[in-house]
Structure formats: structure tokens, C-alpha cells
Amino acid sequence: MIHRILDKSKQKELESLFTSVFTSSEGEKEGILIGKLSSQLASNIDNNEIICFGVYENETLIGSIFFTRLIFSTPIQVYMLAPVAVSAEHQGKGIGQALINYGLNELKKRSVNVAVTYGDPSFYSKIGFQALSENLIQAPLKLSMPFGWLGQSLTGEPIPTINEHPVCVKEFNDPVYW
Ligand SMILES: CC(C)(COP(=O)(O)OP(=O)(O)OC[C@H]1O[C@@H](n2cnc3c(N)ncnc32)[C@H](O)[C@@H]1OP(=O)(O)O)[C@@H](O)C(=O)NCCC(=O)NCCS
């Protein structure tokens, strides 16, 4: 199992992975939606505003995560983890958690302050995420499930209060994802 930082050249592999994983877990409509999202994100990977990590087994991409920057005018680095996928036949073996931990460590090396995500607290709490109040860090768009707004500090310091509304990358600027 090898972890890698991925670039735009992996766009097709990423679209196919996310489409098949989300079609299996959430149905065809969600598979197409998240497949398209991952393709758009992949085509704009710059390893700064959009960062992508992958896990390979025998040169086949079996899992991937994206981190995208939330922009504040305050000088603080906050990245959002989404989406995440591990291929159906490899799920439940610790691959997703290991990949996320690899990504979080890469962000720590880059002096990122906070990682946030939006998803199932029962899964993300296994890798250090906790409920995040919008009094500390606001979501870029209105949340349909506020209990899914999660965060973790990557500095050892408590998550700071940022009294400002963030801007997400344009690919996520659609209420359908929130
Ligand atoms: C969620 C996902 C990335 C986890 O990767 P994984 O390699 O299967 O996960 P791991 O083996 O590292 O961890 C498994 C643990 O997470 C839990 N888990 C896995 N998928 C879960 C989900 N969708 N919701 C809640 N818990 C989940 C398992 O119960 C397991 O818990 P345990 O270790 O206490 O038994 C993967 O299952 C996946 O791609 N699912 C479909 C797409 C998806 O839901 N993505 C996340 C939303 S963006």
C-alpha cells in the first residue's frame, strides 16, 4: 500500500473511483454527482488550494481524499476534507483512516492550523474530528445537517474563533453539497 500526493494527470482515475464508490454506497444519482465533483476538483489540483492524496495497491488507485482551502482574510490556514472514497472491495480494512491520517500529517508539515469536514461524526471521530460550532468556524454555505460540521486542530492549540465567513473553492460553491 503506497500513499501519494496526486496531480491533475489522475483526473480520469479519480472520477472513476469516486463515481463507482458513491454509486455503490449511495446510488446512481449520488455516484454521478460526486464523480463529477471529483473530476472538477482533480482538473484544478494545484497542491495549494486543492490538494489530493491517493492510496495505491499494485499501481491501482484504491482510495483518495481531497483537501480544499477555506479562505479567510485572517492569516490562518484552514482546509476542508471532502470527498473521501475507498473502493468497495477494500473498505473496512483501515485504509480510509490510514489515508486520512497521512493527509492530515502532510497538512501539519505545511503548518496548516485546522482541518474541517462535513460528514458522519461516527466515522470522522475515529480520526480526531469533533463537532465544530459555527461560533468558532463558520461553514461557507448553509448546512442542511449542522451536526455533521466537524473540525480538529493540527497545531495542538485549541481551535480559534474566526469571526468571519469563509469562501470555499468554486467547485464546492453549490448548495447541493451542503
Ligand atoms: C467512508 C470510507 C472512506 C471509510 O474508509 P474505510 O477504509 O472503509 O474505513 P476504515 O476501514 O479505515 O474504517 C472503518 C471504520 O469506519 C466505519 N465506517 C466506514 N464507513 C462508514 C460510514 N460511511 N459511516 C460511518 N462509519 C463508517 C466502520 O464501521 C469502521 O468502524 P470500526 O473500525 O469501528 O469497525 C469508505 O467506507 C467509503 O468510501 N465509503 C463510501 C463513500 C463515503 O461514504 N465517503 C465518506 C463521505 S464523503
Coordinates of C-alpha atoms and ligand atoms in Angstrom, one line a residue:
M1 CA 0.0 0.0 0.0
I2 CA 1.6 3.3 -1.1
H3 CA 0.3 6.8 -0.3
R4 CA 0.9 9.5 -2.9
I5 CA 0.2 13.2 -3.5
L6 CA -1.8 13.2 -6.8
D7 CA -1.8 15.7 -9.6
K8 CA -4.1 16.6 -12.4
S9 CA -2.9 13.7 -14.6
K10 CA -5.0 11.4 -12.4
Q11 CA -8.3 13.1 -13.2
K12 CA -9.8 10.1 -15.1
E13 CA -8.8 7.6 -12.4
L14 CA -10.2 9.8 -9.7
E15 CA -13.6 10.4 -11.5
S16 CA -13.9 6.6 -12.0
L17 CA -13.1 5.8 -8.4
F18 CA -15.5 8.3 -6.8
T19 CA -18.3 7.5 -9.3
S20 CA -18.1 3.8 -8.6
V21 CA -17.7 4.1 -4.8
F22 CA -20.6 6.6 -4.3
T23 CA -22.8 4.7 -6.8
S24 CA -22.3 1.5 -4.7
S25 CA -22.8 3.3 -1.3
E26 CA -25.4 6.0 -2.1
G27 CA -27.0 5.1 -5.5
E28 CA -26.5 6.2 -9.1
K29 CA -27.5 9.8 -8.8
E30 CA -25.1 10.5 -5.9
G31 CA -22.4 8.5 -7.8
I32 CA -22.7 10.8 -10.8
L33 CA -22.8 13.9 -8.6
I34 CA -19.7 13.1 -6.6
G35 CA -17.9 11.6 -9.6
K36 CA -18.4 15.0 -11.4
L37 CA -17.3 16.9 -8.3
S38 CA -14.1 14.8 -8.0
S39 CA -13.4 15.3 -11.7
Q40 CA -13.8 19.1 -11.4
L41 CA -11.6 19.2 -8.3
A42 CA -9.0 16.9 -10.0
S43 CA -8.8 19.2 -13.0
N44 CA -7.8 22.0 -10.8
I45 CA -5.4 20.3 -8.4
D46 CA -2.7 22.9 -7.6
N47 CA -1.4 21.3 -4.4
N48 CA -2.3 24.5 -2.6
E49 CA -6.0 25.4 -2.8
I50 CA -6.8 21.9 -3.9
I51 CA -4.7 19.0 -2.6
C52 CA -5.4 15.4 -3.4
F53 CA -4.0 12.2 -1.8
G54 CA -4.3 8.7 -3.1
V55 CA -3.6 5.1 -1.9
Y56 CA -2.3 2.5 -4.4
E57 CA -2.2 -1.2 -4.3
N58 CA -0.2 -2.8 -7.2
E59 CA -0.4 0.5 -9.1
T60 CA -4.2 0.6 -8.9
L61 CA -5.8 3.6 -7.2
I62 CA -8.0 2.2 -4.4
G63 CA -8.7 5.2 -2.3
S64 CA -8.5 9.0 -2.4
I65 CA -9.2 12.2 -0.4
F66 CA -9.3 15.8 -1.3
F67 CA -8.5 18.8 0.9
T68 CA -9.6 22.3 -0.3
R69 CA -8.7 25.6 1.3
L70 CA -11.2 27.7 3.1
I71 CA -10.2 31.3 2.6
F72 CA -10.4 33.9 5.3
S73 CA -8.8 37.4 5.3
T74 CA -7.3 36.5 8.7
P75 CA -3.9 34.8 8.2
I76 CA -5.0 31.3 9.2
Q77 CA -4.8 28.1 7.2
V78 CA -8.0 26.0 7.3
Y79 CA -8.6 23.1 4.9
M80 CA -11.7 21.1 4.4
L81 CA -11.5 17.3 3.9
A82 CA -14.0 16.1 1.3
P83 CA -14.8 14.0 -0.5
V84 CA -13.3 10.7 0.6
A85 CA -13.6 7.3 -1.1
V86 CA -12.1 3.8 -0.6
S87 CA -13.1 1.2 -3.3
A88 CA -15.9 -1.0 -2.2
E89 CA -13.8 -4.2 -2.1
H90 CA -11.2 -2.6 0.1
Q91 CA -13.5 -0.9 2.6
G92 CA -13.4 -1.8 6.3
K93 CA -9.7 -2.7 6.5
G94 CA -8.4 0.6 8.0
I95 CA -7.4 2.0 4.5
G96 CA -9.6 5.1 4.8
Q97 CA -8.4 6.0 8.3
A98 CA -4.7 5.5 7.3
L99 CA -5.1 7.6 4.2
I100 CA -6.8 10.5 6.1
N101 CA -4.1 10.3 8.8
Y102 CA -1.5 10.5 6.0
G103 CA -3.2 13.6 4.6
L104 CA -3.5 15.3 8.0
N105 CA 0.2 14.7 8.6
E106 CA 1.0 16.3 5.3
L107 CA -1.1 19.3 6.2
K108 CA 0.7 19.5 9.6
K109 CA 4.1 19.6 7.8
R110 CA 2.7 22.6 5.8
S111 CA 1.8 24.3 9.1
V112 CA -1.9 24.2 8.5
N113 CA -3.9 25.2 11.6
V114 CA -7.2 23.5 11.3
A115 CA -8.9 20.7 9.3
V116 CA -12.7 20.7 9.0
T117 CA -15.0 18.3 7.3
Y118 CA -18.8 17.7 6.8
G119 CA -20.0 14.1 7.3
D120 CA -20.8 11.3 9.6
P121 CA -19.4 12.1 13.1
S122 CA -19.3 8.3 14.0
F123 CA -16.7 7.8 11.2
Y124 CA -14.7 11.0 11.4
S125 CA -14.4 10.9 15.2
K126 CA -12.1 7.8 14.7
I127 CA -9.6 10.1 13.2
G128 CA -9.7 13.0 15.6
F129 CA -12.6 15.1 14.3
Q130 CA -15.1 16.6 16.8
A131 CA -18.3 18.6 16.5
L132 CA -17.4 22.1 15.4
S133 CA -19.6 25.0 16.4
E134 CA -20.1 27.7 13.7
N135 CA -19.4 30.2 16.5
L136 CA -15.8 29.1 16.1
I137 CA -15.6 28.4 12.3
Q138 CA -18.5 29.1 10.0
A139 CA -19.3 26.9 7.1
P140 CA -19.1 28.6 3.7
L141 CA -22.7 27.7 2.8
K142 CA -25.8 27.0 4.8
L143 CA -25.6 23.5 6.4
S144 CA -28.6 21.2 6.0
M145 CA -27.1 18.9 8.7
P146 CA -25.2 21.2 11.2
F147 CA -24.3 18.2 13.4
G148 CA -22.1 17.0 10.5
W149 CA -19.8 20.1 10.7
L150 CA -16.6 18.8 12.3
G151 CA -13.1 20.0 13.0
Q152 CA -9.7 19.3 14.5
S153 CA -6.8 21.5 15.4
L154 CA -3.5 20.4 13.7
T155 CA -1.3 22.6 16.0
G156 CA -2.0 21.3 19.5
E157 CA -3.7 24.6 20.3
P158 CA -7.5 24.8 20.7
I159 CA -9.4 25.7 17.5
P160 CA -9.5 29.5 17.4
T161 CA -12.7 31.6 16.9
I162 CA -12.7 33.2 13.4
N163 CA -15.3 35.9 13.2
E164 CA -15.5 35.8 9.5
H165 CA -17.3 34.0 6.8
P166 CA -15.0 31.8 4.7
V167 CA -15.0 31.3 1.0
C168 CA -14.7 27.8 -0.4
V169 CA -13.2 26.7 -3.7
K170 CA -15.7 27.3 -6.6
E171 CA -16.2 23.6 -7.1
F172 CA -18.0 23.4 -3.6
N173 CA -19.9 26.6 -4.1
D174 CA -23.2 24.8 -4.7
P175 CA -25.9 24.2 -2.0
V176 CA -26.3 20.6 -3.3
Y177 CA -23.2 19.6 -1.4
W178 CA -24.2 21.2 1.9
Ligands
LIG1 C1 -16.0 6.1 4.5 C2 -14.8 5.4 3.9 C3 -13.9 6.4 3.2 C4 -14.1 4.7 5.0 O1 -13.0 4.0 4.5 P1 -12.7 2.5 5.0 O2 -11.3 2.2 4.5 O3 -13.8 1.7 4.7 O4 -12.6 2.8 6.6 P2 -11.7 2.1 7.7 O5 -11.6 0.7 7.4 O6 -10.4 2.9 7.8 O7 -12.6 2.4 9.0 C5 -13.7 1.6 9.1 C6 -14.5 2.2 10.3 O8 -15.3 3.2 9.9 C7 -16.6 2.9 9.9 N1 -17.2 3.3 8.7 C8 -16.9 3.1 7.4 N2 -17.7 3.7 6.6 C9 -18.6 4.4 7.3 C10 -19.6 5.3 7.0 N3 -20.0 5.6 5.7 N4 -20.3 5.9 8.0 C11 -19.9 5.6 9.3 N5 -18.9 4.8 9.7 C12 -18.3 4.2 8.7 C13 -16.7 1.4 10.0 O9 -17.8 1.0 10.8 C14 -15.4 1.1 10.8 O10 -15.5 1.2 12.1 P3 -14.7 0.1 13.1 O11 -13.3 0.2 12.8 O12 -15.1 0.6 14.5 O13 -15.3 -1.2 12.7 C15 -15.3 4.3 2.9 O14 -16.0 3.3 3.6 C16 -16.1 4.8 1.7 O15 -15.5 5.2 0.7 N6 -17.4 4.8 1.9 C17 -18.3 5.2 0.8 C18 -18.2 6.7 0.5 C19 -18.4 7.5 1.7 O16 -19.3 7.4 2.5 N7 -17.4 8.5 1.9 C20 -17.5 9.4 3.0 C21 -18.3 10.6 2.8 S1 -17.5 11.9 1.9

